[in-house]
Coordinates of C-alpha atoms (C1' of nucleotides) in Angstrom, one line a residue:
Chain M
M1 CA 0.0 0.0 0.0
T2 CA 1.5 3.3 -1.1
I3 CA 0.4 6.8 -0.9
R4 CA 0.3 8.8 -4.1
I5 CA 0.6 12.6 -4.0
Y6 CA 0.1 15.1 -6.8
N7 CA 3.3 17.0 -7.1
S8 CA 2.9 20.5 -8.5
L9 CA 6.5 20.3 -9.7
S10 CA 6.0 17.3 -12.0
R11 CA 2.3 18.0 -12.6
Q12 CA 1.4 14.4 -11.9
K13 CA 0.7 12.0 -9.1
E14 CA 3.8 10.4 -7.7
I15 CA 4.4 7.5 -5.3
F16 CA 5.2 9.0 -2.0
E17 CA 8.6 8.0 -0.6
P18 CA 10.0 10.2 2.1
V19 CA 13.7 11.1 2.1
E20 CA 14.1 9.1 5.3
N21 CA 12.0 5.9 5.4
N22 CA 9.2 6.5 7.9
K23 CA 9.9 10.1 8.7
V24 CA 8.1 12.9 7.0
R25 CA 9.2 16.5 7.0
M26 CA 6.6 19.0 6.1
Y27 CA 6.6 22.8 5.8
V28 CA 3.4 24.8 5.2
C29 CA 3.4 28.5 4.6
G30 CA 1.5 30.1 7.4
P31 CA -0.2 33.5 7.5
T32 CA 1.3 37.0 7.4
V33 CA -0.1 38.3 10.7
Y34 CA -1.6 41.6 9.8
D35 CA -5.4 40.8 9.7
S36 CA -8.0 38.2 10.8
C37 CA -8.0 34.8 9.1
H38 CA -10.5 34.2 6.4
I39 CA -12.1 31.1 5.0
G40 CA -9.3 30.7 2.5
H41 CA -6.8 30.3 5.3
A42 CA -9.2 27.9 6.9
R43 CA -9.2 25.7 3.8
S44 CA -5.4 25.6 3.5
V45 CA -4.9 24.8 7.2
V46 CA -7.7 22.2 7.2
V47 CA -6.2 20.5 4.2
F48 CA -2.7 20.2 5.6
D49 CA -4.2 19.4 9.0
M50 CA -5.9 16.4 7.3
I51 CA -2.7 15.5 5.5
Y52 CA -0.8 15.6 8.7
R53 CA -3.3 13.5 10.6
Y54 CA -3.4 11.0 7.8
L55 CA 0.3 10.6 7.4
N56 CA 0.5 10.1 11.2
A57 CA -2.2 7.6 11.1
R58 CA -0.4 5.8 8.3
G59 CA 2.5 5.3 10.6
Y60 CA 4.8 8.1 9.6
E61 CA 6.6 10.2 12.1
V62 CA 5.7 13.7 10.8
F63 CA 7.6 16.8 11.7
Y64 CA 5.3 19.6 10.7
V65 CA 6.4 23.2 10.5
R66 CA 4.1 26.1 9.9
N67 CA 5.5 29.6 10.0
F68 CA 4.3 33.0 10.9
T69 CA 5.4 35.9 8.7
D70 CA 5.7 38.6 11.3
V71 CA 7.7 41.2 9.4
D72 CA 6.3 42.6 6.2
D73 CA 5.1 45.8 4.5
K74 CA 1.5 45.1 5.3
I75 CA 2.3 44.7 9.0
I76 CA 4.2 47.9 9.0
A77 CA 1.4 49.7 7.3
R78 CA -1.1 48.4 9.8
A79 CA 1.1 49.4 12.7
N80 CA 1.5 52.9 11.3
E81 CA -2.2 53.3 10.8
A82 CA -3.0 52.2 14.4
G83 CA 0.0 54.1 15.8
V84 CA 1.4 51.0 17.5
S85 CA 4.4 48.8 17.1
C86 CA 4.7 46.0 14.5
D87 CA 5.1 43.6 17.4
E88 CA 1.8 44.6 18.8
I89 CA 0.1 44.0 15.5
S90 CA 1.7 40.6 14.9
E91 CA 1.2 39.5 18.5
K92 CA -2.5 40.3 18.3
Y93 CA -3.1 38.4 15.1
I94 CA -1.0 35.4 16.1
K95 CA -3.2 35.1 19.2
E96 CA -6.3 35.4 17.1
F97 CA -4.9 32.8 14.6
H98 CA -4.4 30.4 17.5
K99 CA -7.9 31.0 18.7
D100 CA -9.3 30.4 15.2
M101 CA -7.3 27.2 14.8
A102 CA -8.5 25.9 18.1
S103 CA -12.1 26.7 17.2
L104 CA -11.7 24.6 14.1
N105 CA -10.3 21.6 16.0
M106 CA -6.9 21.9 14.3
V107 CA -4.0 19.9 15.5
S108 CA -1.0 22.0 16.4
P109 CA 2.1 21.7 14.1
T110 CA 5.3 20.5 15.6
M111 CA 6.7 24.0 15.4
E112 CA 5.4 27.4 14.5
P113 CA 8.6 29.5 13.9
R114 CA 8.4 33.3 13.4
A115 CA 10.5 35.1 10.8
T116 CA 11.8 37.7 13.2
A117 CA 13.3 35.0 15.5
H118 CA 15.4 33.7 12.6
I119 CA 17.2 36.8 11.4
D120 CA 20.7 35.2 11.8
Q121 CA 19.8 32.2 9.7
I122 CA 18.3 34.5 7.1
V123 CA 21.4 36.7 7.0
N124 CA 23.5 33.6 6.7
I125 CA 21.7 32.4 3.6
I126 CA 21.8 35.8 2.0
A127 CA 25.5 36.0 2.7
I128 CA 26.0 32.6 0.9
L129 CA 24.0 33.8 -2.1
V130 CA 26.0 37.0 -2.3
K131 CA 29.2 35.1 -2.0
K132 CA 28.2 32.6 -4.7
K133 CA 27.1 35.6 -6.9
Y134 CA 23.5 34.6 -7.0
A135 CA 22.7 37.9 -5.3
Y136 CA 23.8 41.4 -5.7
V137 CA 23.8 44.5 -3.4
V138 CA 22.3 47.9 -4.3
D139 CA 22.2 50.7 -1.7
G140 CA 21.7 48.4 1.2
D141 CA 19.2 46.2 -0.6
V142 CA 20.1 42.7 -1.7
Y143 CA 18.5 41.1 -4.8
F144 CA 18.4 37.6 -6.1
S145 CA 19.4 37.4 -9.7
V146 CA 16.9 35.1 -11.4
E147 CA 19.1 34.8 -14.5
K148 CA 21.9 33.2 -12.5
Y149 CA 19.6 30.3 -11.6
P150 CA 19.0 28.3 -14.8
D151 CA 16.0 26.4 -13.4
Y152 CA 14.1 29.5 -12.5
G153 CA 10.5 28.9 -13.4
K154 CA 10.5 25.1 -13.1
L155 CA 7.7 25.0 -10.5
S156 CA 5.3 27.5 -12.1
G157 CA 6.1 26.3 -15.6
R158 CA 7.1 29.6 -17.1
R159 CA 10.2 30.8 -18.8
L160 CA 11.8 34.1 -18.0
E161 CA 11.6 35.2 -21.6
D162 CA 7.9 34.6 -21.8
M163 CA 7.2 36.4 -18.6
V164 CA 9.2 39.5 -19.5
A165 CA 7.4 39.7 -22.8
G166 CA 4.0 40.0 -21.2
S167 CA 5.0 41.5 -18.0
R168 CA 3.1 44.1 -16.2
V169 CA 5.7 44.4 -13.5
E170 CA 6.9 47.9 -12.8
I171 CA 10.5 48.3 -13.8
D172 CA 12.7 49.0 -10.9
P173 CA 15.9 50.5 -12.4
R174 CA 18.0 49.1 -9.7
K175 CA 17.2 45.5 -10.6
Q176 CA 19.2 43.7 -13.2
N177 CA 16.1 41.8 -14.3
P178 CA 12.5 42.9 -13.5
Y179 CA 11.9 39.5 -11.9
D180 CA 14.8 39.7 -9.5
F181 CA 13.4 39.8 -6.0
V182 CA 14.5 41.3 -2.8
L183 CA 16.3 39.2 -0.2
W184 CA 17.1 42.0 2.2
K185 CA 15.5 45.4 2.3
A186 CA 17.2 48.5 3.7
S187 CA 14.9 49.8 6.5
K188 CA 13.5 53.3 6.7
P189 CA 14.1 55.0 10.1
H190 CA 10.9 53.9 11.8
E191 CA 10.7 50.4 10.4
P192 CA 11.8 47.2 12.2
Q193 CA 15.4 46.6 11.5
W194 CA 18.3 44.4 12.2
D195 CA 22.1 44.7 11.6
S196 CA 23.5 42.9 8.5
P197 CA 26.6 43.0 6.4
W198 CA 24.7 45.3 4.1
G199 CA 23.5 47.7 6.7
K200 CA 20.4 48.0 8.8
G201 CA 17.4 46.3 7.2
R202 CA 14.8 43.6 7.3
P203 CA 14.3 40.4 5.3
G204 CA 12.3 40.1 2.1
W205 CA 9.3 37.9 2.1
H206 CA 10.5 34.7 0.5
I207 CA 13.8 34.2 2.2
E208 CA 12.3 33.5 5.7
C209 CA 10.8 30.2 4.5
S210 CA 14.1 29.0 3.0
A211 CA 15.9 29.9 6.3
M212 CA 13.3 28.4 8.6
S213 CA 12.8 25.2 6.7
A214 CA 16.5 24.6 6.5
E215 CA 16.8 25.3 10.2
Y216 CA 14.2 22.7 11.3
L217 CA 13.8 20.3 8.4
G218 CA 17.2 20.4 6.7
Q219 CA 18.2 21.4 3.2
T220 CA 16.1 18.8 1.6
F221 CA 12.7 17.8 2.9
D222 CA 9.6 16.0 1.8
I223 CA 6.5 18.1 1.6
H224 CA 6.1 21.8 1.1
G225 CA 2.5 23.1 1.0
G226 CA 0.4 26.2 0.6
G227 CA -2.3 27.8 -1.4
K228 CA -2.1 27.6 -5.2
D229 CA -1.4 31.3 -5.4
L230 CA 1.9 30.8 -3.7
I231 CA 3.3 28.8 -6.6
F232 CA 4.4 32.0 -8.2
P233 CA 6.4 33.9 -7.2
H234 CA 6.7 32.8 -3.6
H235 CA 7.5 29.1 -4.0
E236 CA 9.4 29.6 -7.2
N237 CA 11.6 32.0 -5.4
E238 CA 12.1 29.7 -2.4
I239 CA 13.4 27.0 -4.7
A240 CA 15.8 29.4 -6.4
Q241 CA 17.2 30.7 -3.2
S242 CA 17.5 27.4 -1.4
E243 CA 18.9 25.4 -4.2
A244 CA 21.3 28.1 -5.2
A245 CA 22.5 28.5 -1.7
F246 CA 22.8 24.8 -0.7
G247 CA 23.2 23.0 -4.0
E248 CA 20.6 20.4 -2.9
T249 CA 17.1 19.6 -4.1
F250 CA 14.9 21.7 -1.9
V251 CA 11.6 19.8 -1.7
K252 CA 10.5 16.4 -3.0
Y253 CA 6.7 17.0 -3.1
W254 CA 5.0 20.3 -3.7
V255 CA 1.4 20.3 -2.6
H256 CA -1.0 23.2 -3.3
N257 CA -4.6 23.6 -2.3
G258 CA -7.2 25.2 -4.5
F259 CA -9.0 28.5 -3.9
I260 CA -12.3 29.3 -2.3
N261 CA -14.9 31.4 -4.0
I262 CA -17.9 33.0 -2.3
D263 CA -21.1 32.8 -4.3
Q264 CA -19.0 32.1 -7.4
E265 CA -17.0 35.2 -6.9
K266 CA -13.4 35.5 -6.1
M267 CA -13.1 36.5 -2.5
S268 CA -11.6 39.9 -2.1
K269 CA -11.8 42.9 0.2
S270 CA -12.7 45.2 -2.5
L271 CA -15.8 43.1 -3.4
G272 CA -16.7 43.1 0.2
N273 CA -17.2 39.3 0.3
F274 CA -14.4 38.7 2.6
L275 CA -15.5 36.0 5.2
T276 CA -13.5 35.5 8.3
I277 CA -13.4 32.3 10.3
Q278 CA -14.9 34.0 13.3
E279 CA -17.9 35.2 11.3
I280 CA -18.6 31.7 9.9
V281 CA -18.2 30.0 13.2
K282 CA -20.7 32.4 14.7
T283 CA -23.4 30.9 12.5
W284 CA -22.3 27.4 11.7
H285 CA -20.8 24.6 13.6
P286 CA -17.0 24.3 13.1
E287 CA -17.3 20.7 12.1
A288 CA -19.8 21.6 9.4
L289 CA -17.2 23.9 8.0
R290 CA -14.6 21.2 8.1
L291 CA -16.9 18.7 6.4
F292 CA -17.7 21.4 3.8
L293 CA -14.0 22.1 3.2
L294 CA -13.1 18.4 2.8
S295 CA -16.1 17.5 0.7
N296 CA -14.3 18.6 -2.4
H297 CA -10.9 17.4 -3.6
Y298 CA -8.3 19.7 -2.1
R299 CA -6.9 20.9 -5.4
S300 CA -10.3 21.9 -6.9
P301 CA -11.8 25.3 -6.5
L302 CA -14.6 25.3 -3.9
D303 CA -17.6 27.6 -3.8
Y304 CA -18.8 28.8 -0.4
T305 CA -22.5 29.4 -0.2
D306 CA -25.1 29.3 2.5
Q307 CA -26.7 26.4 0.8
A308 CA -23.4 24.5 0.8
M309 CA -23.1 25.1 4.6
Q310 CA -26.6 24.1 5.1
E311 CA -25.9 20.8 3.3
A312 CA -22.7 20.3 5.3
T313 CA -24.7 20.9 8.5
A314 CA -27.3 18.3 7.4
G315 CA -24.4 15.9 6.8
M316 CA -22.9 16.4 10.3
D317 CA -26.4 16.1 11.8
R318 CA -26.8 12.8 10.1
I319 CA -23.4 11.5 11.3
Y320 CA -24.0 12.6 14.9
G321 CA -27.6 11.5 14.8
L322 CA -26.3 8.0 14.0
M323 CA -23.6 8.2 16.7
G324 CA -26.2 9.1 19.2
R325 CA -28.4 6.3 18.1
V326 CA -25.6 3.8 18.4
A327 CA -24.9 5.0 21.9
Q328 CA -28.5 4.4 22.9
Y329 CA -28.7 1.1 21.2
L330 CA -25.6 -0.4 22.8
D331 CA -25.6 -1.8 26.2
Q332 CA -22.1 -0.6 26.8
P333 CA -20.7 2.8 26.0
L334 CA -19.1 2.8 22.6
I335 CA -16.2 4.9 23.8
R336 CA -14.9 2.0 25.9
R337 CA -14.4 -0.1 22.8
Y338 CA -12.9 2.8 20.9
G339 CA -10.5 3.5 23.7
S340 CA -9.2 -0.1 23.8
D341 CA -8.9 0.0 20.1
G342 CA -7.3 3.4 20.0
Q343 CA -3.8 2.1 19.4
S344 CA -4.4 1.4 15.8
A345 CA -5.4 4.8 14.7
L346 CA -6.4 3.5 11.3
A347 CA -9.2 1.2 10.4
D348 CA -7.6 -1.3 8.0
K349 CA -9.1 -4.5 9.1
T350 CA -12.6 -3.9 7.9
E351 CA -14.0 -3.3 4.4
T352 CA -14.8 0.3 5.3
G353 CA -11.3 0.8 6.5
R354 CA -9.8 -0.6 3.4
L355 CA -12.0 1.5 1.1
F356 CA -11.1 4.6 3.2
L357 CA -7.4 3.9 2.9
E358 CA -7.7 3.4 -0.8
A359 CA -9.4 6.8 -1.2
M360 CA -7.0 8.6 1.0
D361 CA -3.9 7.0 -0.5
D362 CA -5.0 8.4 -3.8
D363 CA -3.8 12.0 -3.3
F364 CA -5.9 12.4 -0.1
N365 CA -9.3 12.0 -1.8
T366 CA -11.4 13.2 1.0
A367 CA -14.5 13.6 -1.2
R368 CA -14.5 9.8 -1.8
A369 CA -13.6 9.1 1.8
I370 CA -16.7 11.1 2.9
G371 CA -18.8 9.0 0.6
I372 CA -17.5 5.9 2.3
L373 CA -18.3 7.5 5.7
F374 CA -21.9 8.0 4.7
D375 CA -22.2 4.5 3.3
T376 CA -21.2 3.3 6.7
V377 CA -23.7 5.6 8.4
R378 CA -26.5 4.2 6.4
N379 CA -25.3 0.6 7.0
I380 CA -25.3 1.0 10.7
N381 CA -28.7 2.7 10.7
R382 CA -30.0 -0.3 8.7
L383 CA -28.5 -2.8 11.2
I384 CA -30.0 -1.0 14.1
D385 CA -33.4 -0.8 12.4
A386 CA -33.2 -4.6 12.0
D387 CA -32.1 -5.3 15.5
E388 CA -33.4 -2.5 17.7
A389 CA -35.7 -4.7 19.7
A390 CA -33.6 -7.8 20.0
K391 CA -30.2 -6.2 20.6
T392 CA -28.5 -9.4 19.8
R393 CA -24.9 -9.9 20.8
A394 CA -23.7 -10.5 17.2
S395 CA -25.4 -7.4 15.9
Q396 CA -24.0 -5.3 18.7
E397 CA -20.6 -6.5 17.9
Q398 CA -21.0 -5.7 14.2
I399 CA -22.4 -2.2 15.0
V400 CA -19.6 -1.4 17.4
T401 CA -17.0 -2.4 14.8
E402 CA -18.5 -0.2 12.2
A403 CA -19.1 2.7 14.6
V404 CA -15.4 2.5 15.5
D405 CA -14.6 2.9 11.9
I406 CA -16.6 6.1 11.8
F407 CA -14.6 7.4 14.9
K408 CA -11.4 6.6 13.2
I409 CA -12.3 8.2 9.9
G410 CA -13.6 11.2 11.8
K411 CA -10.4 11.5 13.7
I412 CA -8.4 11.9 10.5
L413 CA -10.9 14.3 9.0
G414 CA -11.2 16.2 12.3
I415 CA -14.9 15.6 12.7
A416 CA -17.3 13.3 14.5
N417 CA -15.2 12.9 17.6
L418 CA -17.4 14.8 20.0
P419 CA -20.0 13.1 22.1
P420 CA -23.2 13.4 20.0
D421 CA -25.1 15.2 22.7
V422 CA -22.3 17.8 23.1
Y423 CA -22.5 18.4 19.3
F424 CA -26.2 19.0 19.4
Q425 CA -25.9 21.0 22.5
Q426 CA -23.3 23.3 20.8
K427 CA -25.5 23.7 17.8
Q428 CA -28.5 24.4 20.0
E429 CA -26.6 27.1 21.9
K430 CA -25.4 28.7 18.6
G431 CA -28.9 28.6 17.2
T432 CA -30.7 30.0 20.2
G433 CA -28.0 32.6 20.7
L434 CA -28.3 33.9 17.2
R435 CA -32.1 34.0 17.3
K436 CA -32.3 35.2 20.9
I437 CA -34.4 32.2 21.9
D438 CA -34.6 31.2 25.5
P439 CA -34.1 27.4 25.8
S440 CA -36.3 27.2 28.8
W441 CA -39.1 28.8 26.8
V442 CA -38.6 26.0 24.3
E443 CA -38.8 23.4 27.0
E444 CA -42.0 25.0 28.3
K445 CA -43.5 24.9 24.8
I446 CA -42.6 21.2 24.6
R447 CA -44.3 20.6 28.0
M448 CA -47.4 22.3 26.7
R449 CA -47.4 20.3 23.6
K450 CA -47.0 17.1 25.6
Q451 CA -50.0 18.0 27.7
A452 CA -52.0 18.7 24.5
R453 CA -51.0 15.4 23.0
Q454 CA -52.0 13.6 26.1
N455 CA -55.4 15.3 25.9
K456 CA -55.5 14.2 22.2
D457 CA -55.7 17.8 21.3
F458 CA -53.5 17.3 18.2
A459 CA -54.5 20.6 16.6
A460 CA -53.0 22.5 19.6
A461 CA -50.0 20.3 19.7
D462 CA -49.3 20.8 16.0
R463 CA -49.7 24.6 16.4
I464 CA -46.9 24.6 19.0
R465 CA -44.7 22.5 16.7
D466 CA -45.3 24.8 13.8
E467 CA -44.6 27.8 16.0
L468 CA -41.2 26.3 16.9
L469 CA -40.5 25.3 13.4
A470 CA -40.9 28.9 12.3
L471 CA -37.9 29.6 14.6
D472 CA -35.9 26.8 13.0
I473 CA -36.5 24.5 15.9
I474 CA -37.2 20.9 14.9
L475 CA -39.0 18.5 17.3
E476 CA -38.4 14.8 17.3
D477 CA -40.8 12.6 19.3
R478 CA -38.7 9.7 20.5
P479 CA -39.5 6.7 22.7
G480 CA -37.9 8.4 25.6
G481 CA -39.5 11.8 25.0
T482 CA -39.4 14.8 22.8
I483 CA -36.1 16.3 21.9
W484 CA -35.4 19.5 19.9
K485 CA -32.8 20.5 17.4
M486 CA -31.8 23.7 15.6
K487 CA -31.9 23.6 11.9
Q488 CA -28.5 25.1 11.4
Chain L
rG1 C1' 0.3 37.7 -24.9
rG2 C1' 2.3 33.4 -21.7
rC3 C1' 1.1 29.2 -18.2
rG4 C1' -2.5 26.1 -16.0
rG5 C1' -7.3 24.1 -14.6
rC6 C1' -12.5 22.7 -15.1
rA7 C1' -17.2 21.0 -17.8
rU8 C1' -21.0 14.3 -14.6
rA9 C1' -28.8 14.3 -12.4
rG10 C1' -32.5 20.3 -9.7
rC11 C1' -27.9 21.6 -6.6
rC12 C1' -22.9 19.8 -4.5
rA13 C1' -19.7 15.9 -5.9
rA14 C1' -16.5 11.0 -6.7
rG15 C1' -15.1 8.2 -10.6
rU16 C1' -8.8 8.7 -15.0
rG17 C1' -10.3 2.2 -20.3
rG18 C1' -14.8 -2.5 -18.4
rU19 C1' -20.3 -0.7 -18.2
rA20 C1' -22.3 6.0 -13.6
rA21 C1' -20.1 6.4 -5.3
rG22 C1' -21.9 9.7 -1.8
rG23 C1' -24.5 14.1 0.2
rC24 C1' -28.5 17.9 -0.2
rA25 C1' -33.4 18.8 -2.3
rA26 C1' -37.9 16.6 -4.4
rC27 C1' -41.3 12.1 -5.1
rG28 C1' -43.6 7.1 -3.5
rG29 C1' -43.7 3.4 0.6
rC30 C1' -42.7 1.6 5.9
rC31 C1' -42.8 3.8 10.8
rU32 C1' -45.8 7.9 13.4
rG33 C1' -52.1 10.7 16.0
rC34 C1' -49.7 13.7 12.2
rA35 C1' -44.7 14.9 11.8
rA36 C1' -39.4 14.6 12.6
rA37 C1' -35.5 11.0 12.5
rG38 C1' -34.3 6.3 10.3
rC39 C1' -35.0 2.6 6.5
rC40 C1' -36.8 0.9 1.6
rG41 C1' -37.9 2.3 -3.6
rA42 C1' -37.9 5.0 -8.0
rU43 C1' -34.9 9.1 -10.1
rA44 C1' -28.4 10.4 -15.4
rU45 C1' -29.3 4.1 -21.1
rU46 C1' -25.8 8.5 -19.8
rC47 C1' -21.2 12.1 -18.4
rU48 C1' -20.8 20.2 -22.9
rC49 C1' -20.5 19.3 -28.3
rC50 C1' -18.0 17.0 -32.9
rG51 C1' -14.6 13.6 -34.7
rG52 C1' -10.8 9.5 -33.7
rU53 C1' -8.3 5.1 -31.2
rU54 C1' -10.4 0.5 -28.9
rC55 C1' -13.9 -5.6 -28.5
rG56 C1' -15.1 -1.7 -25.0
rA57 C1' -14.3 5.6 -23.2
rA58 C1' -17.3 9.9 -18.6
rU59 C1' -12.3 8.1 -18.6
rC60 C1' -7.1 8.1 -24.0
rC61 C1' -6.1 11.4 -28.6
rG62 C1' -7.6 15.7 -31.9
rG63 C1' -10.9 19.8 -32.5
rA64 C1' -14.9 23.2 -31.0
rU65 C1' -17.7 25.9 -27.2
rG66 C1' -18.2 27.7 -22.3
rC67 C1' -16.4 28.9 -17.4
rC68 C1' -12.2 29.8 -14.1
rG69 C1' -7.3 30.6 -11.9
rC70 C1' -2.1 32.4 -12.1
rC71 C1' 1.5 35.8 -14.5
rU72 C1' 1.1 42.1 -8.9
rC73 C1' 0.3 41.4 -2.2
rC74 C1' -2.8 37.1 -1.6
rA75 C1' -4.4 30.5 1.4

RNA sequence: GGCGGCAUAGCCAAGUGGUAAGGCAACGGCCUGCAAAGCCGAUAUUCUCCGGUUCGAAUCCGGAUGCCGCCUCCA
């Protein structure tokens, strides 16, 4: 069994073989911390979170680095606007980022290095590039000379000549080639600055990733990830810098996730359709967002709409509804079995497990994997329908086995691992909070309806149910009593 | 101008040579006082269009049309 990964560099799926047998070194470009995270960040982070979890579950020892870019023009601009220091801006948004990640049930990377904590390493690499004549110095700035690096363009599939022909890039007279990019920038008086052989300055954007990845993962590592938009120029430049400086292959597998559109439009601040993670999580359950984000293949574009979130919510309700049903059906808590089975993080003994592995091994095909998950949900529901009254030993065993598969799959996708009542509770709180509904009022209505039903006054009972439904409250009359759920 | 991607039921979506997963919605049935939830059933003779290769193509090749992304900070 082998994993195949689509490599942006070769433009095809390749068999995954890490540099060092069962160890995986992975670097993912993290955010520039000058603003709140939006759903695009969420997709990227969820995708690599899933990849990280899956590789771990497949038995690899994964060293996962995700950086913070905490020195940058945009941060400086923000700091100047607000009249505070750059550190204050970046601190604020790093904290917010961590909060957002926690709300989305994201696993922490092994390390989260910051650019400003690696100035020495950055200066060192630039010094090597200058010494090897890949870079040149102009008035305290240092530029990388793209013409000196023959492979420039190999990741993005473009040749220097073509680009220059159709270029819209402003010509900077100090650059030898318009596509030369800055490694070190001379600082203006009130900007963050560090000493360097070329005078006081700060690092350019691309060099930090070359420096930090080399520091923690070595000069060659396995997976480098990020959004598709980073292919050019960011990742192209990283390759040029790192390979020019170290003379080694930089990265074996380049992995890039596709973009998110909102209502079929490109998300942008000027269009005003910029959705932050915090806004989304106010309305929708975080696991619905994860399910939505993983319901498409990670390289495809993905269109965010309310309907899509509604559907994802219905999907999560279905999964947790089943989990709750299983818990009620079983004589023993499911979690006990799961705990004892927890060692093997991956279901590979069952048919479900095998199908799941097959899907995920094929370039992390979560869309297919989710299909398998729903197949399993239906199958368990069917089994319980057939056996609810009898609760035979054999049937319980089978149901437990399948339910454990759901747990395990959920663990890799980062969903379906809450106790079901907690999930519905959270949804209820979100829903009632948004609509300013008092839960005790709902309970009171349910009591009134129960009374009416006992009196066989079904008209009155149905009136109450309709009243609640108008507020997106759905009632379910179960053997043990009536429960209520929020629609979204 | 250069580079790349996509087109599958009402909607979302998997499938990359062997006879169309899954989800949402809608419809019929079981269940229910009626619902909801759950289950069952029927829903694409067909995968944008036109050619070609093949015993066989949604899948490969050529062409057309349409949509989209990148080439500038961007997940």
